[in-house]
Coordinates of C-alpha atoms and ligand atoms in Angstrom, one line a residue:
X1 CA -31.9 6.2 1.7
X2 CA -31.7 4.4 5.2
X3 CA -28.7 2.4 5.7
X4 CA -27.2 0.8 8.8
X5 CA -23.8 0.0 8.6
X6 CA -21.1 -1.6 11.3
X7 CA -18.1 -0.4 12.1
X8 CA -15.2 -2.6 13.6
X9 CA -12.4 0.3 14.0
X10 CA -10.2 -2.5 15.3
X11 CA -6.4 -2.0 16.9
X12 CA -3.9 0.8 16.6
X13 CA -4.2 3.1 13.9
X14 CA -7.8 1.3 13.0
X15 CA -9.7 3.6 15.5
X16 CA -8.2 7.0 13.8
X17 CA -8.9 6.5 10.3
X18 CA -12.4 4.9 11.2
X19 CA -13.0 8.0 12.8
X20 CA -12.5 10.1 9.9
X21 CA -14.2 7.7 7.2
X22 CA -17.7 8.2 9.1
X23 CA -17.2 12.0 9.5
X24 CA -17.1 11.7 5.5
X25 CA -20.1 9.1 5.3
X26 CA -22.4 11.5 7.4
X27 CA -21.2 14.6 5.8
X28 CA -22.6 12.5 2.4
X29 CA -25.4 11.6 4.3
X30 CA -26.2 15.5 5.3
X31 CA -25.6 16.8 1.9
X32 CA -27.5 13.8 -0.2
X33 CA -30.0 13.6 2.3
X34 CA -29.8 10.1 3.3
X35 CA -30.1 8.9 7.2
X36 CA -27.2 6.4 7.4
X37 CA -26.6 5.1 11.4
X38 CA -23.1 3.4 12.7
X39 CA -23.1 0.6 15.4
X40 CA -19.3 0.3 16.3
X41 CA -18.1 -3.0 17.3
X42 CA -15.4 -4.6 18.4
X43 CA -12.7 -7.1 16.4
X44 CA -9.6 -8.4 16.6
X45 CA -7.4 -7.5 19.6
X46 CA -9.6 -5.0 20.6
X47 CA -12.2 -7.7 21.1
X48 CA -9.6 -10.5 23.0
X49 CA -9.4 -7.9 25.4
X50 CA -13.1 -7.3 25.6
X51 CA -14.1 -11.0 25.3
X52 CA -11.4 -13.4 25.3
X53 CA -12.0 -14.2 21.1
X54 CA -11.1 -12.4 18.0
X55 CA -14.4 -12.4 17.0
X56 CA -18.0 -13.2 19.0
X57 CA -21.0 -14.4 17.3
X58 CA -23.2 -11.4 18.3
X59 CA -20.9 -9.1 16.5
X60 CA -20.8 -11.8 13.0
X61 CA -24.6 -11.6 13.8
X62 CA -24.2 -7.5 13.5
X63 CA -22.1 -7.7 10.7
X64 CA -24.7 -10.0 9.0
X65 CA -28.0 -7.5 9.8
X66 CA -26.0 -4.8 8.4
X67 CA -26.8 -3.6 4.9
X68 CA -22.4 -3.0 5.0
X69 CA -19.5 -3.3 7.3
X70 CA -16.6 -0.7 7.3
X71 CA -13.2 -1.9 8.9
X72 CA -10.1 0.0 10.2
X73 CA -7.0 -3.1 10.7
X74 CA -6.5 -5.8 13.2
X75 CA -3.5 -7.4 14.8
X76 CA -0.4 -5.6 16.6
X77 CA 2.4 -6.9 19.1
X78 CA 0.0 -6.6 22.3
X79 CA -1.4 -10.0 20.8
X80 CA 1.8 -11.6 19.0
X81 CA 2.0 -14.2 21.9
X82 CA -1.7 -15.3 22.2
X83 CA -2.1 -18.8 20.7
X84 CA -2.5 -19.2 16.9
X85 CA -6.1 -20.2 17.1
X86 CA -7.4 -17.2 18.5
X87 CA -4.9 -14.2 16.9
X88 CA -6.6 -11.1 15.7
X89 CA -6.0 -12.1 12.0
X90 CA -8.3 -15.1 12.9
X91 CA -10.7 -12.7 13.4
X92 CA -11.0 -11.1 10.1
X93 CA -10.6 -14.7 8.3
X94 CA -13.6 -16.0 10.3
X95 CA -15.4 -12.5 9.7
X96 CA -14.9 -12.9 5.8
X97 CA -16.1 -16.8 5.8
X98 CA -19.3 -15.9 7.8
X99 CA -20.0 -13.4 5.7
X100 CA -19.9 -15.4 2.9
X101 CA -17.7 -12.7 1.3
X102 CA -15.8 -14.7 -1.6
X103 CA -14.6 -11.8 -3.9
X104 CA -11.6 -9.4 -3.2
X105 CA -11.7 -6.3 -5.0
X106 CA -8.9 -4.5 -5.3
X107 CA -8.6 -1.1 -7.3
X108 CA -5.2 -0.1 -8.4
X109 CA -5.3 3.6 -10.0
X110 CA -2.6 6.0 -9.9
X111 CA -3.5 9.9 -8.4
X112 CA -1.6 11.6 -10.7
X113 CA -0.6 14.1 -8.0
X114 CA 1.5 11.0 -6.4
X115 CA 2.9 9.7 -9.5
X116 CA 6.5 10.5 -7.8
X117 CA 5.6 7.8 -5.2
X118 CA 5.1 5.1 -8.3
X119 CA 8.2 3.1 -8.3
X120 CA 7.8 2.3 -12.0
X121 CA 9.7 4.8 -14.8
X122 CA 7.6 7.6 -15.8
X123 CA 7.4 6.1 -19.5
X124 CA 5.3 3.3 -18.1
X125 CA 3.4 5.0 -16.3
X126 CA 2.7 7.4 -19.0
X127 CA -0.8 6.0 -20.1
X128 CA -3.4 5.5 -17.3
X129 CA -3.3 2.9 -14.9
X130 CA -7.0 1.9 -14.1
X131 CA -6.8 -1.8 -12.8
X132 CA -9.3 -4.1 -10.8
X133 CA -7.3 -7.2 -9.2
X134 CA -10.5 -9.4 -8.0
X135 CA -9.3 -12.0 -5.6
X136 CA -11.1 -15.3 -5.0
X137 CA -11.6 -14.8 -1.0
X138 CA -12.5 -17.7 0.6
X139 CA -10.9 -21.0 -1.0
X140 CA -7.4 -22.0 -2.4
X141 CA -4.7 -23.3 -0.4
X142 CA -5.3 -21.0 2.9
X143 CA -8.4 -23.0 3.7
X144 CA -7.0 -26.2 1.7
X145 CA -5.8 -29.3 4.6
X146 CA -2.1 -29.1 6.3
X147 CA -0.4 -31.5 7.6
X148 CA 3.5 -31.7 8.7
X149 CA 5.0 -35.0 9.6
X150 CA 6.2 -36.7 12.6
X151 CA 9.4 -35.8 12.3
X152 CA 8.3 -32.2 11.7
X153 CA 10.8 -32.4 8.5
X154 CA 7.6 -31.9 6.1
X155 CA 4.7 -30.4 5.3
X156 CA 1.8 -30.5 2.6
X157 CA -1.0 -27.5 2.2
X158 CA -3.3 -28.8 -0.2
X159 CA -4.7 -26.1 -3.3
X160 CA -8.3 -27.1 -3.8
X161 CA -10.7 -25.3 -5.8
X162 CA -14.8 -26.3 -7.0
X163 CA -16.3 -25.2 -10.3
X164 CA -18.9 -23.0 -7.8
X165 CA -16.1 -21.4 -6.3
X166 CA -14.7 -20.4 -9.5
X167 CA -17.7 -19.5 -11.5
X168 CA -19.4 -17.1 -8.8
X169 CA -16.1 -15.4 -8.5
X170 CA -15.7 -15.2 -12.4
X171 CA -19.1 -13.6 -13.1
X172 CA -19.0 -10.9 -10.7
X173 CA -15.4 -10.1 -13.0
X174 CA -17.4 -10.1 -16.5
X175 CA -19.9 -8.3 -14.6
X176 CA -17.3 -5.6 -14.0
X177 CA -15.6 -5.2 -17.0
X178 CA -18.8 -4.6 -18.7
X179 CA -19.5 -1.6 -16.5
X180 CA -15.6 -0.8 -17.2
X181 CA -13.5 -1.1 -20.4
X182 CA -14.6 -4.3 -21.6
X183 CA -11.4 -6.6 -20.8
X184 CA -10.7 -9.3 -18.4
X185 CA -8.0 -11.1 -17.4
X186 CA -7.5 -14.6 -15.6
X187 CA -4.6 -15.8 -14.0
X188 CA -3.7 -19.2 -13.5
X189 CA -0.8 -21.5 -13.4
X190 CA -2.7 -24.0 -15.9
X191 CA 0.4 -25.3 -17.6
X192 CA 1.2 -26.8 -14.0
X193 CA -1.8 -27.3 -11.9
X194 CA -5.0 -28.7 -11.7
X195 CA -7.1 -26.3 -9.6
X196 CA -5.9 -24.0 -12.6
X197 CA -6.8 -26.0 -15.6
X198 CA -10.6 -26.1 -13.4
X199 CA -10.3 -22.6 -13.1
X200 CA -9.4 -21.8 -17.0
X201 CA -12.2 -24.3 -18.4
X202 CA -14.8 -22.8 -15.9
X203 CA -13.5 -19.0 -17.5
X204 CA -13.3 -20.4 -21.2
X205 CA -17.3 -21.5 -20.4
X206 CA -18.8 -18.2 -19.0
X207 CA -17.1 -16.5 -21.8
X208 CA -19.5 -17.5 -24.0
X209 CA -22.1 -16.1 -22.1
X210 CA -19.9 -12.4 -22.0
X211 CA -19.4 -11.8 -26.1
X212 CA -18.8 -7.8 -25.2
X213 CA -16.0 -8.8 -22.7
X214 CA -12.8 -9.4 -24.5
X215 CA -10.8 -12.2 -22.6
X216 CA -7.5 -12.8 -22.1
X217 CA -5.8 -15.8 -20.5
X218 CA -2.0 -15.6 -18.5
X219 CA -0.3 -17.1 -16.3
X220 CA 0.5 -15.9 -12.7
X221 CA 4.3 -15.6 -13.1
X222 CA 3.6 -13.5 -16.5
X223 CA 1.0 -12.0 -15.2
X224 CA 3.7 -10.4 -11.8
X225 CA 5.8 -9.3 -14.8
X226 CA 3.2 -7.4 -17.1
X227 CA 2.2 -5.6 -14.3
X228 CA 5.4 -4.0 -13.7
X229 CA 6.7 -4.0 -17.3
X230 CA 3.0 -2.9 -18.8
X231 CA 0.5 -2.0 -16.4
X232 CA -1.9 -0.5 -18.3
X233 CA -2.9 -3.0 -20.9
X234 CA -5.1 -4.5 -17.9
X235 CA -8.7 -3.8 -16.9
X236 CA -10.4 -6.4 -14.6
X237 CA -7.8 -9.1 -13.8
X238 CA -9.6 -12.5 -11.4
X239 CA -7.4 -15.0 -10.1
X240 CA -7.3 -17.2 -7.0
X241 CA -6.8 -16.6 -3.4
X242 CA -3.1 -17.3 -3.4
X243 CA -1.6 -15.7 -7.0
X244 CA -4.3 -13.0 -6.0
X245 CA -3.2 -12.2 -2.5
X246 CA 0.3 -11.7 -3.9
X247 CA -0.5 -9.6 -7.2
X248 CA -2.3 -7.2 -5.2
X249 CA 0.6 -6.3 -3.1
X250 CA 2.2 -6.0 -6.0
X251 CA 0.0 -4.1 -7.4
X252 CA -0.4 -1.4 -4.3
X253 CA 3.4 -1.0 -4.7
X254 CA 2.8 0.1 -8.5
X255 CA -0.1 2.6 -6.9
X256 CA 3.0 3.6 -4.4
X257 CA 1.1 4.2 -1.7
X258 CA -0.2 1.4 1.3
X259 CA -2.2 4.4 3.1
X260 CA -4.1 5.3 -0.3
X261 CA -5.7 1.8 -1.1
X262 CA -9.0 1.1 -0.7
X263 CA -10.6 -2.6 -1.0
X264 CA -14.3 -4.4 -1.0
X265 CA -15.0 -8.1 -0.3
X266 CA -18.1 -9.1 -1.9
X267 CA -20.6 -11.8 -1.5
X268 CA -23.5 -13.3 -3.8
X269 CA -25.7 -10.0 -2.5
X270 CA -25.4 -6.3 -2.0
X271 CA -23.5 -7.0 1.0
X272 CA -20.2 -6.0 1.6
X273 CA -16.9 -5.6 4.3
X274 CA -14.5 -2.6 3.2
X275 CA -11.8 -2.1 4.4
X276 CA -8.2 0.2 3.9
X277 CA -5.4 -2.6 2.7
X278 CA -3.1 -2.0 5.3
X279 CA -2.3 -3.4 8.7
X280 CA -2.8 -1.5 11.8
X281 CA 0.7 0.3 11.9
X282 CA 1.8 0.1 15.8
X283 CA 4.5 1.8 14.6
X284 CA 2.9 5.5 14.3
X285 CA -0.6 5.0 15.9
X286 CA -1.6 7.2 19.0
X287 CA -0.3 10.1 16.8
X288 CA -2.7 11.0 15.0
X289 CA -0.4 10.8 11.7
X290 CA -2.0 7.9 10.2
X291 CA -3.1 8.1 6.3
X292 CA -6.8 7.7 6.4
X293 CA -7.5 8.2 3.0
X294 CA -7.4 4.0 2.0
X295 CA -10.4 4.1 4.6
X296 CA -12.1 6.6 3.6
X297 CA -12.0 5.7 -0.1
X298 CA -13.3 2.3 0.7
X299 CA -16.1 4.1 2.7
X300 CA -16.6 5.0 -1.5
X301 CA -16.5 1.5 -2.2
X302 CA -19.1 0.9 0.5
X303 CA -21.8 3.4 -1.5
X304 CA -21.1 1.9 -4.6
X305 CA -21.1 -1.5 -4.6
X306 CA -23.5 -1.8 -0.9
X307 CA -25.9 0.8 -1.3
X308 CA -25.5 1.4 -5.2
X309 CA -24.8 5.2 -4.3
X310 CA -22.5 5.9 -7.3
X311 CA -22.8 9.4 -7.7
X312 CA -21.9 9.8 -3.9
X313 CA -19.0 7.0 -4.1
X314 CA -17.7 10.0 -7.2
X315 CA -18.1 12.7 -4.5
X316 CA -16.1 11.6 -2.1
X317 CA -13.2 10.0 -4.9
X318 CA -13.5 13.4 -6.0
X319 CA -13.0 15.1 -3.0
X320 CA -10.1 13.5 -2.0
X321 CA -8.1 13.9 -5.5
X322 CA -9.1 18.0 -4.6
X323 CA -7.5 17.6 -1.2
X324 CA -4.8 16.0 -3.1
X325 CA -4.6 18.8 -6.1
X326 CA -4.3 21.9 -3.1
X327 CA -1.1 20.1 -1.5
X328 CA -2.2 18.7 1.3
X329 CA -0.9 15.7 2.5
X330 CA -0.1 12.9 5.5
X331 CA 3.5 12.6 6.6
X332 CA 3.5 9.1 4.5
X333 CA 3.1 11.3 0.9
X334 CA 4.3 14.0 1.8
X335 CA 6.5 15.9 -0.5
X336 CA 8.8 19.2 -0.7
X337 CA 6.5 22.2 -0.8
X338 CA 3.3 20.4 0.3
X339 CA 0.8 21.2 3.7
X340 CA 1.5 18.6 5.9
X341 CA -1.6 18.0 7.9
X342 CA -2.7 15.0 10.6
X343 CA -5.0 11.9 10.0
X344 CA -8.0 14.2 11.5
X345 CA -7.4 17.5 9.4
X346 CA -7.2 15.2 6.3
X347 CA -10.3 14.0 6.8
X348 CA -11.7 17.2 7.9
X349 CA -10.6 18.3 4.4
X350 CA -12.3 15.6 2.4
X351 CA -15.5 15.8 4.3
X352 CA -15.8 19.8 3.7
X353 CA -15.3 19.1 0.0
X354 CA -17.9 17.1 -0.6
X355 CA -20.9 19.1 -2.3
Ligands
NAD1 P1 1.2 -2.2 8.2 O1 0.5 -2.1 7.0 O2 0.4 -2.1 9.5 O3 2.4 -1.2 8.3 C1 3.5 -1.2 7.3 C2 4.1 0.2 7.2 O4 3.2 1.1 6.6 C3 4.4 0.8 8.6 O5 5.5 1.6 8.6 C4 3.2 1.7 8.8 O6 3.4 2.8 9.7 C5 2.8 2.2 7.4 N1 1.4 2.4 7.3 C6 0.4 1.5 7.2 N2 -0.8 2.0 7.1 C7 -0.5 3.4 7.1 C8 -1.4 4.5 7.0 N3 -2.7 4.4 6.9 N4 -0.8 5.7 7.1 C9 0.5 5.9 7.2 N5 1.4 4.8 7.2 C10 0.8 3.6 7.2 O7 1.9 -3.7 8.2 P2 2.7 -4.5 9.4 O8 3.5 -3.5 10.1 O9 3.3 -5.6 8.7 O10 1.6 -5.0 10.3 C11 1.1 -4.5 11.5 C12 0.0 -5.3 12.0 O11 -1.1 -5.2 11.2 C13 0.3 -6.8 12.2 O12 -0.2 -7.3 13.4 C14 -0.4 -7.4 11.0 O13 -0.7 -8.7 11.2 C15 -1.6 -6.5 10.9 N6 -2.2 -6.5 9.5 C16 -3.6 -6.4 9.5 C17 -4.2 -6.3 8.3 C18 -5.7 -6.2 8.3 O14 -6.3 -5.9 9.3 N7 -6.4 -6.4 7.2 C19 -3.5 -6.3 7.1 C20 -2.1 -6.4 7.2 C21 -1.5 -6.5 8.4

């Protein structure tokens, strides 16, 4: 297969881990025989330097010709005092609208190799955590109107939600659980809100159209504590921007690991932005230290749900839990009586693993 894909390394750390996601994609490429070619472009701070804007239309224009987009992270203190219209982070928002990516998938699994990094007691953790948090993307109270008062003493950010937004959002999660276990989830805050009780009617409809998909309706604040208290009774969860934004993080601290976690935004087509969940870490970049496995695993992602590559997405999820089962690990995992090894060697490590 041909496929042209974008890359927007981004600031700090983004450049490293970028670096060794593609060195995995084309060692995939050389052993499946596919031809897949990388146009690297600039976002975030690393394009207010370069152009004066977070994001420029010719790269949006890139993104949009591409059959995927792989990001590293944007954002850093070099642009904390550039004004709020034109931050790095408005960069990746405006990236994700004009793609017309409105579904956040987020993956929660424990490597059973870095169950000491799961905060929860081993008894919970005993049966298999396999979780998909899908996040609506592109609606909700982030793009909802604000206003704050004369006397600057308060403020309104109104939640807003259409039976379109919801419904394209919900089918790609029956989709999903089909291919998985057969279980979904919504969250809402129905007893309370509006937008919710839209959001539960549109799920109770499409459930008639799903009879192998076994649904399941909670609310958000349940929903943070089942997570923690029973992780594993959940398959596909979908939920809003807001609740979902927030039950992710929570669930990457289950998963124990921010350098690990992989994520996909999806849009009506094959389409797709992947991306590691993590910021751009200031803090250790330059040092080639970084954790570039959340990157490469979302270069997985990328095969799967872009290019429909699934027995090449399992190659390279593979070859990182074999990394993982010899002892090799970044200075964030790392453990007594492990190798510790940099951001490059890891992904050295992955790439010559996959056969
Ligand atoms: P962060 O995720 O960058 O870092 C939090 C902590 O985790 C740091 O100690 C960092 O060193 C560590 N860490 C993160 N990724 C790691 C990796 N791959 N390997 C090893 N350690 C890793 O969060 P932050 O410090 O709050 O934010 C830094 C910048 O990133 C901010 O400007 C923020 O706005 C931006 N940010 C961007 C994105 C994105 O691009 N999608 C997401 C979150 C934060």
């Amino acid at each position: 297969m041909n496929a042209h894909i974008v890359t927007l390394p981004g600031d700090y750390i983004g450049p490293e881990i970028i670096a060794q996601a593609v060195k995995v994609l084309d060692r995939v490429a050389a052993v499946y025989g596919h031809s897949f070619t990388f146009d690297e472009r600039k976002l975030g701070g690393a394009s207010i330097d370069a152009f004066g804007v977070p994001l420029t239309d010719e790269t949006l224009a890139a993104c949009n010709a591409a059959d995927a987009v792989l990001m590293g992270s944007v954002g850093g203190p070099k642009w904390d005092g550039v004004e709020a219209a034109r931050r790095p982070e408005k960069g990746l928002l405006a990236l994700r609208k004009g793609m017309g990516v409105f579904a956040n998938l987020r993956p929660c699994t424990i490597h059973p190799q870095l169950s000491s990094a799961c905060p929860l007691r081993p008894d919970i953790i005993e049966q298999p955590i396999d979780i998909m948090i899908l996040r609506e993307l592109t609606g909700d109270i982030y793009f909802g109107k604000r206003s704050r008062s004369e006397d600057r003493k308060a403020a309104t950010d109104e939640m807003a939600y259409s039976e379109m937004e919801v419904e394209r959002l919900a089918r790609i999660g029956f989709e999903m659980a089909k291919k998985r276990r057969g279980r979904l989830c919504s969250v809402d805050k129905a007893n309370v809100l509006e937008c919710s009780r839209l959001w539960r009617e549109t799920v109770q409809r499409l459930a008639a159209e799903y009879p192998e998909v076994e649904v399941s309706y909670m609310y958000v604040d349940n929903a943070a504590m089942q997570l923690i208290l029973r992780p594993s009774q959940f398959d596909v969860m979908i939920t809003g921007n807001l609740f979902g934004d927030i039950l992710s993080d929570e669930s990457a601290a289950i998963a124990g690991s921010l350098g690990m976690m992989p994520s996909a935004s999806l849009g009506s087509g094959t389409r797709g932005l992947y991306e590691p969940i993590h910021g751009s870490a200031p803090d250790i970049a330059g040092r080639d230290i970084a954790n570039p496995l959340g990157t490469i695993l979302s270069g997985a992602l990328l095969l799967r749900h872009s290019l429909g590559l699934e027995a090449e997405a399992k190659a390279i999820e593979s070859a990182v839990s074999d990394v993982l089962d010899a002892g090799f690990r970044t200075a964030d995992i790392f453990a007594e009586g492990m190798t510790k090894v940099s951001c490059t060697k890891m992904g050295d490590l992955v790439a010559e693993r996959i056969k």
